[in-house]
Short mmCIF file of C-alpha atoms and ligand atoms in Angstrom, two decimals:
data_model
loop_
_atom_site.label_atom_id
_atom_site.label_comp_id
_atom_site.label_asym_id
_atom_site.label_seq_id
_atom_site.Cartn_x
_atom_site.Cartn_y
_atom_site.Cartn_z
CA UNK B 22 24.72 -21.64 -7.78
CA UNK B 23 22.98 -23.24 -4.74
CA UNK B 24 21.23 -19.95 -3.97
CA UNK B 25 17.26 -20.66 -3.50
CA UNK B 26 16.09 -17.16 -3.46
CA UNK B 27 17.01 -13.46 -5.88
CA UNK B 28 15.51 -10.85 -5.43
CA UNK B 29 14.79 -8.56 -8.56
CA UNK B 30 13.87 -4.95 -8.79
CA UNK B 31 10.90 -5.94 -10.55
CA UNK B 32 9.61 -7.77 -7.65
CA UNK B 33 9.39 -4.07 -5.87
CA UNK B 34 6.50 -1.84 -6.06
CA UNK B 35 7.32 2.00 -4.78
CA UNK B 36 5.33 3.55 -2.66
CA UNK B 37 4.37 7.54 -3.35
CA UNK B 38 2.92 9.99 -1.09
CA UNK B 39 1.41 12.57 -3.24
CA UNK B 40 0.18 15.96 -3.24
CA UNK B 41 -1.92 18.78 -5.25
CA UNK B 42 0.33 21.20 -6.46
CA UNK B 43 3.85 21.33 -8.44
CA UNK B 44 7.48 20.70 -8.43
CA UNK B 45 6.95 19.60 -4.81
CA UNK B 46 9.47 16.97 -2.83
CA UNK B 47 8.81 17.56 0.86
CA UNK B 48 10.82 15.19 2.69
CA UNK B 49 9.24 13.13 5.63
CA UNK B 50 10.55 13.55 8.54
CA UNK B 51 10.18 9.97 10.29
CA UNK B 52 10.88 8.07 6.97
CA UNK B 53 14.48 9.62 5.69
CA UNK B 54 14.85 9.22 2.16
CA UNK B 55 11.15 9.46 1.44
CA UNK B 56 9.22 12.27 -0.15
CA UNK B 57 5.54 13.95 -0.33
CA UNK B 58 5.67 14.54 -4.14
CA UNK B 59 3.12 16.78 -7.01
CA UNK B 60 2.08 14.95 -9.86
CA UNK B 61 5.11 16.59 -11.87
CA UNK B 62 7.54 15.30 -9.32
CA UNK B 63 6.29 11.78 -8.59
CA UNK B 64 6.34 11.58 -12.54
CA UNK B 65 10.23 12.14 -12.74
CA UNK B 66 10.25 9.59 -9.92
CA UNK B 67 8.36 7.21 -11.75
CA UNK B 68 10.93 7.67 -15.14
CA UNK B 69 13.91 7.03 -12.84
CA UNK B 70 12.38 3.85 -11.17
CA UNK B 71 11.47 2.77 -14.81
CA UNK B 72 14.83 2.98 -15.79
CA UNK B 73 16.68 1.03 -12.96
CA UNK B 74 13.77 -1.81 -13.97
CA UNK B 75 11.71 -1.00 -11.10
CA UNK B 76 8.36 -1.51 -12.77
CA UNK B 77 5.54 -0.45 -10.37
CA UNK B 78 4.40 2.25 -8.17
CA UNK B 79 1.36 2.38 -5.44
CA UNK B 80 0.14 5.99 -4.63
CA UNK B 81 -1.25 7.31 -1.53
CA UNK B 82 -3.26 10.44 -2.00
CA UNK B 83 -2.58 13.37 1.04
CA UNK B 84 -4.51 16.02 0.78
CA UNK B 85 -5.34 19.51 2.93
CA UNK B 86 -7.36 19.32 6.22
CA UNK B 87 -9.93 21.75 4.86
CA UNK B 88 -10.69 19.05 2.19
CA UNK B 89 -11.22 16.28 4.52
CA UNK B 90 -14.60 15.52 5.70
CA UNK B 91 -17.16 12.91 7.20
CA UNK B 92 -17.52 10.90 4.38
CA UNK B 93 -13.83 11.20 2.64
CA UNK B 94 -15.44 12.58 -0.44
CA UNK B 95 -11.84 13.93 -1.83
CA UNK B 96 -11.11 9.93 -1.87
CA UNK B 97 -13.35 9.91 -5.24
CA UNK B 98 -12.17 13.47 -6.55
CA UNK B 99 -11.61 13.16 -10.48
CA UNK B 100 -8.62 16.02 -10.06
CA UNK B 101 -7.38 14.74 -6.51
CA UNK B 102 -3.78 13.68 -6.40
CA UNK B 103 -3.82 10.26 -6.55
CA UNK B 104 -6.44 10.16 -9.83
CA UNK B 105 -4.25 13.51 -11.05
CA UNK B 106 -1.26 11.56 -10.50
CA UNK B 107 -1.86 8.16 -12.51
CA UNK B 108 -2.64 10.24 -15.46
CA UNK B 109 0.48 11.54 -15.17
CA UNK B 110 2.48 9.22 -15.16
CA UNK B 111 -0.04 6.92 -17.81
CA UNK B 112 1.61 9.56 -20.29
CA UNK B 113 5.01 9.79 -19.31
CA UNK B 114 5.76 6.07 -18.70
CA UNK B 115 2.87 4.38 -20.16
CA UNK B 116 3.97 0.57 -19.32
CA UNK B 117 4.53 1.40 -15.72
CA UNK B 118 2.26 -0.37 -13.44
CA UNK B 119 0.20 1.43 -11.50
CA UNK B 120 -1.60 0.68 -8.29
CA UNK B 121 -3.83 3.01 -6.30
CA UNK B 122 -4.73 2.34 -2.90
CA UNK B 123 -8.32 2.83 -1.93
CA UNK B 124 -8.77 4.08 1.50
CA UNK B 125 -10.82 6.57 3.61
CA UNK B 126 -8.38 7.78 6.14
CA UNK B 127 -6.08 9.61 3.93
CA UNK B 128 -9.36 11.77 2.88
CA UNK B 129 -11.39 12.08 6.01
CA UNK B 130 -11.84 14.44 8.88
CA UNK B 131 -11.74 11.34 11.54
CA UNK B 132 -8.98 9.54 9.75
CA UNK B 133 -10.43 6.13 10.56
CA UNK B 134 -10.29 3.76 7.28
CA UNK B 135 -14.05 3.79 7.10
CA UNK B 136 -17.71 5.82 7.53
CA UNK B 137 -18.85 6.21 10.89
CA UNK B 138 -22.41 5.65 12.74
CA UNK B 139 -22.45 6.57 16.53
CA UNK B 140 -18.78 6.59 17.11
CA UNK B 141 -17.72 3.33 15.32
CA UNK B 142 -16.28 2.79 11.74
CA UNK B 143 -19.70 1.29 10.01
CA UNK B 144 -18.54 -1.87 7.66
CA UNK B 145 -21.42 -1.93 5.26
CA UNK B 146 -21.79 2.03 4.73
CA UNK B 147 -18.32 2.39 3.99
CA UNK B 148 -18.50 -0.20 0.97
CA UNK B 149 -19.97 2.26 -1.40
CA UNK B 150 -17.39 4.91 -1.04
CA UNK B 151 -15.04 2.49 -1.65
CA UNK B 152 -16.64 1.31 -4.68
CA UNK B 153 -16.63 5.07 -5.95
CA UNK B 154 -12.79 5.79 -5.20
CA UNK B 155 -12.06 2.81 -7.29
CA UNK B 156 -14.05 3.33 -10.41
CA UNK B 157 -12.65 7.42 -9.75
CA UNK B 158 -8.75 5.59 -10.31
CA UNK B 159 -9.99 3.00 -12.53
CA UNK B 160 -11.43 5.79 -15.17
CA UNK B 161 -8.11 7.58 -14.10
CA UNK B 162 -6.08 4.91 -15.73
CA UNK B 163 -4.88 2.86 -13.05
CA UNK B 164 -3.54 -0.87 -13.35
CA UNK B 165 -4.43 -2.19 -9.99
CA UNK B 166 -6.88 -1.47 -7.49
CA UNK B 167 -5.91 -2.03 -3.93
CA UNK B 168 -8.23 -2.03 -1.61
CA UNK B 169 -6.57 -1.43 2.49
CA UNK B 170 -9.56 -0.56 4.86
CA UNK B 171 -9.77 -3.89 5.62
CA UNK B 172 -13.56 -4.18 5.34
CA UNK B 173 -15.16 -6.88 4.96
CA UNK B 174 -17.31 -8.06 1.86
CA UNK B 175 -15.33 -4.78 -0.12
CA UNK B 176 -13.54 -6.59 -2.39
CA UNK B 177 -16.80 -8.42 -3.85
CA UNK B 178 -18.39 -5.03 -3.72
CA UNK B 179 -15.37 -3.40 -5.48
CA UNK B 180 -15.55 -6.13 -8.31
CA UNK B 181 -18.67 -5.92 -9.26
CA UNK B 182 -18.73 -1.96 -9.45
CA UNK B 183 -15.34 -2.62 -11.89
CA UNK B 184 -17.04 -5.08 -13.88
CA UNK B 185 -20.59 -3.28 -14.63
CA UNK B 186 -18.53 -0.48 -15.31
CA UNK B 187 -16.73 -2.31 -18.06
CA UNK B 188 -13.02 -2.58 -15.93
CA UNK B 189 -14.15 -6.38 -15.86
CA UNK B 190 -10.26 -6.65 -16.83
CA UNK B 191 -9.01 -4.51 -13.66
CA UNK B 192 -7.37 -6.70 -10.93
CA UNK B 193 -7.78 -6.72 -7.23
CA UNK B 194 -4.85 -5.99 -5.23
CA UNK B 195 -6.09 -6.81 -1.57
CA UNK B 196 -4.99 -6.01 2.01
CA UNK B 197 -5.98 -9.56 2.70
CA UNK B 198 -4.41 -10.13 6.34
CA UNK B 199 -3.46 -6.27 7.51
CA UNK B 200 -2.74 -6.34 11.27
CA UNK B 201 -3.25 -3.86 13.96
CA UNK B 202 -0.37 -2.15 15.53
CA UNK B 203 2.24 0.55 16.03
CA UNK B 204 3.65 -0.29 12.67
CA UNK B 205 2.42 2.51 10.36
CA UNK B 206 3.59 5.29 12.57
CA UNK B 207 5.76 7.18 10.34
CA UNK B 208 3.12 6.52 7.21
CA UNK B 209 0.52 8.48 9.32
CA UNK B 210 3.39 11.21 9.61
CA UNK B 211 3.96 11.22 6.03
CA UNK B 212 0.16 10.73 5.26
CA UNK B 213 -1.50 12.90 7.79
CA UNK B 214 -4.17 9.96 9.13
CA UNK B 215 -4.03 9.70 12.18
CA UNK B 216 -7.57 8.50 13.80
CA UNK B 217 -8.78 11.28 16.16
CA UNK B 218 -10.33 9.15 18.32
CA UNK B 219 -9.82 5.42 18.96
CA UNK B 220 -7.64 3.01 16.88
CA UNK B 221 -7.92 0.12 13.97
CA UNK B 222 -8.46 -2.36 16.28
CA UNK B 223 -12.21 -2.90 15.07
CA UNK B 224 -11.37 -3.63 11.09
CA UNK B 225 -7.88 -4.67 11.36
CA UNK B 226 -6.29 -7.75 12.80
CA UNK B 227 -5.16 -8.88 16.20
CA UNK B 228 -1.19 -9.54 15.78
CA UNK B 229 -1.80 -12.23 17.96
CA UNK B 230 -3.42 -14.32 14.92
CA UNK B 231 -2.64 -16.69 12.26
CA UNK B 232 -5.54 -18.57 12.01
CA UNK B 233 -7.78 -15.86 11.57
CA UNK B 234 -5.36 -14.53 9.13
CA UNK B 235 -6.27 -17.68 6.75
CA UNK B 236 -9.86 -17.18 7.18
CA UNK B 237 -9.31 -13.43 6.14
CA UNK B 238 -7.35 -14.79 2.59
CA UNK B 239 -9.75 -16.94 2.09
CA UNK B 240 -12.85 -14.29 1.90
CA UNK B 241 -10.57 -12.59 -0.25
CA UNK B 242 -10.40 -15.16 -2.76
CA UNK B 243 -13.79 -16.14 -2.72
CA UNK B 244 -14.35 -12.52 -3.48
CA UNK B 245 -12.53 -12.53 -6.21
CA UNK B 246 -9.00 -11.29 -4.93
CA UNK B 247 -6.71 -11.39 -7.72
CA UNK B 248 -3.66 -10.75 -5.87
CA UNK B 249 -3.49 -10.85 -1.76
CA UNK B 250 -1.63 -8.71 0.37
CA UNK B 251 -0.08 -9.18 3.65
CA UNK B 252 1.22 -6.92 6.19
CA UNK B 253 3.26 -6.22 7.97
CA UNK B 254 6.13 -8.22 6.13
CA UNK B 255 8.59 -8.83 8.46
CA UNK B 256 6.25 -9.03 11.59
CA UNK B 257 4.16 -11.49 9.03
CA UNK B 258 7.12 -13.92 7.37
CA UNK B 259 4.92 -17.14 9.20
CA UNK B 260 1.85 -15.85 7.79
CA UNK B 261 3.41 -15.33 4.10
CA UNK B 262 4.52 -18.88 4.33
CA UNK B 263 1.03 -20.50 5.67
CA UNK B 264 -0.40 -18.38 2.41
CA UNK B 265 2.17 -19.26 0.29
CA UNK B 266 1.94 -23.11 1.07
CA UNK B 267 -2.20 -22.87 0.81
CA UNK B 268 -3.01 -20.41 -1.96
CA UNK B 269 -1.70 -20.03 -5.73
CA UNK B 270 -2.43 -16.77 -6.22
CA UNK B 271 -0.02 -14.15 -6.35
CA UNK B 272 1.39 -13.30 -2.89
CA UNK B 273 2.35 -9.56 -1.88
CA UNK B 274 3.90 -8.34 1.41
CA UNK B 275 3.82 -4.97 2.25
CA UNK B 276 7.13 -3.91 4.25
CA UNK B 277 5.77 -1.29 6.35
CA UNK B 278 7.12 2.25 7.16
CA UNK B 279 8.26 1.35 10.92
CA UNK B 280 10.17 -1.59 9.12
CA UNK B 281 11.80 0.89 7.04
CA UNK B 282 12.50 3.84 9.50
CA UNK B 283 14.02 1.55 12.17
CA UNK B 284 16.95 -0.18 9.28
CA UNK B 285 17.24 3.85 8.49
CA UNK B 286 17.23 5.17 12.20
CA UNK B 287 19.71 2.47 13.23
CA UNK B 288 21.70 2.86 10.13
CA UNK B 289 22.42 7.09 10.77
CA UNK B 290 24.35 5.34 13.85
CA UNK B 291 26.01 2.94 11.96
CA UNK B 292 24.70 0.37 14.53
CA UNK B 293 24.07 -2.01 11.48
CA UNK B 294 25.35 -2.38 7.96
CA UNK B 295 22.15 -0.50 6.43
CA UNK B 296 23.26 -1.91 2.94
CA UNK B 297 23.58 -5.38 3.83
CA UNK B 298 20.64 -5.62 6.13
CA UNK B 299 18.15 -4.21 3.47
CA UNK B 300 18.85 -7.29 1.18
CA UNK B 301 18.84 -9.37 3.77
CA UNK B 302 15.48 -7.88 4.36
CA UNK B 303 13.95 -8.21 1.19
CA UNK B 304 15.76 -11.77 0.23
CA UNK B 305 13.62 -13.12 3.87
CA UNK B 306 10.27 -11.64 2.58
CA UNK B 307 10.41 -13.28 -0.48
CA UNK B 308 11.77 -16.45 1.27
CA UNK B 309 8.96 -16.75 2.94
CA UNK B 310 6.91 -16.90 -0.34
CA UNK B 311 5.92 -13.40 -1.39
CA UNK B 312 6.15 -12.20 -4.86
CA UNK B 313 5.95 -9.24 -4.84
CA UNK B 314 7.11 -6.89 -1.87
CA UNK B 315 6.15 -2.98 -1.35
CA UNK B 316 8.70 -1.33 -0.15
CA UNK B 317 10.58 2.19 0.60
CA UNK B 318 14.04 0.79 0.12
CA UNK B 319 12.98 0.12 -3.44
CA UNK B 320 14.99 2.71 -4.98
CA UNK B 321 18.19 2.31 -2.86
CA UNK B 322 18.25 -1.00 -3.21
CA UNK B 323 17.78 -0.83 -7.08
CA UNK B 324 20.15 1.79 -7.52
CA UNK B 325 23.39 -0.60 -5.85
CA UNK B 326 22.31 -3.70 -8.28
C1 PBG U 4 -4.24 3.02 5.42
C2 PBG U 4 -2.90 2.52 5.16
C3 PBG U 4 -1.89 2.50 6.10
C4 PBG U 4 -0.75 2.00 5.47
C5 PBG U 4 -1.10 1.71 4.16
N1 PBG U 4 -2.44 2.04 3.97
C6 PBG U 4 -1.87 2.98 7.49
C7 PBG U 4 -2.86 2.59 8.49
O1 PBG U 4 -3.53 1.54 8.39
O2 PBG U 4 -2.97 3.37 9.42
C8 PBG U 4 0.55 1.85 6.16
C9 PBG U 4 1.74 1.50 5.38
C10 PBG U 4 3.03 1.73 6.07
O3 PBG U 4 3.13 1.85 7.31
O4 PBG U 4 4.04 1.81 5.36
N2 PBG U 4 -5.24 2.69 4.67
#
């Protein structure tokens, strides 16, 4: 009666590594539980998340290193996974939500989230690729576009392509405030983007900053963000709360794959109550004022309610 905060499976959004090819369900090593999946396979997924009232699924494209290159050209490909993919599941389970996540790292030889000039990710060049990839998943039949190279100025650039392309209706998901760090290790195991030289450090945040985290929101907005994104979650719960208590748009918090693999690692011990702790998990993220939360235990967690 007196409880302030439920959390709901359609608060959840799934996250899907997928690949070219069929009836594929490679497991990833670092992340147990989770899967690289064929647009067959991630379809099935997305029936069975439908039907525990898990309404939404973000894809992540992963595709072979002989297909990568400078400029991340397979991020635009009309018959890559991720566009291949929507379309699936757009006819299987046509109310599911769909969100693609636009990003060069999954596509290019460097892995680095962006184009680069003389050995450094170049901000402005990279806006038109990411311009392209969206309109590619937009005319693919995605719901959501969310943008997570943390660029700046993309999400005004990403709108207008969407709107003189007539997806004026298309929202914005974006990686608003997306920090720095060693907490996407087992993603760039399961997504095979790993930079091959240097790190994020130039386009994503400094963990060390809240502040700076407001200022990035706020671009966002006056971009026209439709829905902003923070992450890490549970590395982030002070900055979800100084967004909540400033902004009125719809709050999202991305609870990362080290977040994950650490409740999983520590469960296989049975160092923790794995059950327990992953509602306590997702119960503190949206405490802190998200709405929506992206997150492997998804599925788990849906299937116990
Ligand atoms: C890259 C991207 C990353 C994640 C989502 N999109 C990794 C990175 O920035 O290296 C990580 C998500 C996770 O760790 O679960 N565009």
């Amino acid at each position: 009666m007196t409880r302030e905060t439920e959390v709901h499976p359609s608060d959840l959004i799934v996250p899907l590594f997928v690949e070219n090819g069929e009836n594929i369900r490679t497991p990833i090593a670092s992340m147990p539980g989770q899967f690289r999946l064929s647009p067959d396979t991630a379809m099935q997924e997305a029936r069975e998340l439908w039907n525990l009232g898990v309404l939404s699924v973000i894809l992540f494209g992963v595709v072979p290193n002989d297909q990568k290159d400078a400029v991340a050209t397979a991020s635009y490909d009309d018959f890559g996974p991720v566009a291949q993919t929507i379309r699936a599941i757009k006819t299987a389970v046509p109310e599911m939500c769909v969100v693609a996540d636009v990003c060069a790292c999954e596509y290019s030889d460097h892995a680095h989230c962006g184009i680069i000039h003389n050995g450094e990710v170049h901000n402005d060049a990279t806006l038109e690729l990411l311009g392209r990839a969206s309109l590619c998943y937009a005319k693919a039949g995605a719901d959501i576009i969310a943008p997570s190279d943390m660029m700046d100025g993309r999400v005004a650039h990403i709108r207008q392509a969407l709107d003189e392309n007539e997806y004026s209706n298309l929202p914005i998901m974006s990686y608003a405030a997306k920090f720095a760090g060693a907490f996407y290790g087992p993603f760039r195991d399961a997504a095979d983007n790993t930079p091959s030289f240097g790190d994020r450090r130039s386009y994503q945040m400094d963990i060390a900053n809240r502040r700076e985290a407001q200022r990035e929101v706020q671009a966002d907005i006056e971009e026209g963000a439709d829905i902003i994104l923070i992450k890490p979650a549970l590395f982030c719960l002070d900055i979800i709360r100084e967004t909540r208590d400033r902004c009125d748009l719809p709050i999202c918090a991305y609870n990362v794959s080290s977040e994950y693999s650490m409740i999983k690692a520590a469960g296989e011990r049975v160092w923790i109550n794995e059950e327990q702790l992953i509602g306590e998990t997702l119960t503190s993220i949206k405490r802190a004022g998200a709405d929506l939360i992206i997150t492997y235990h998804a599925k788990e967690w849906a299937q116990r309610q």
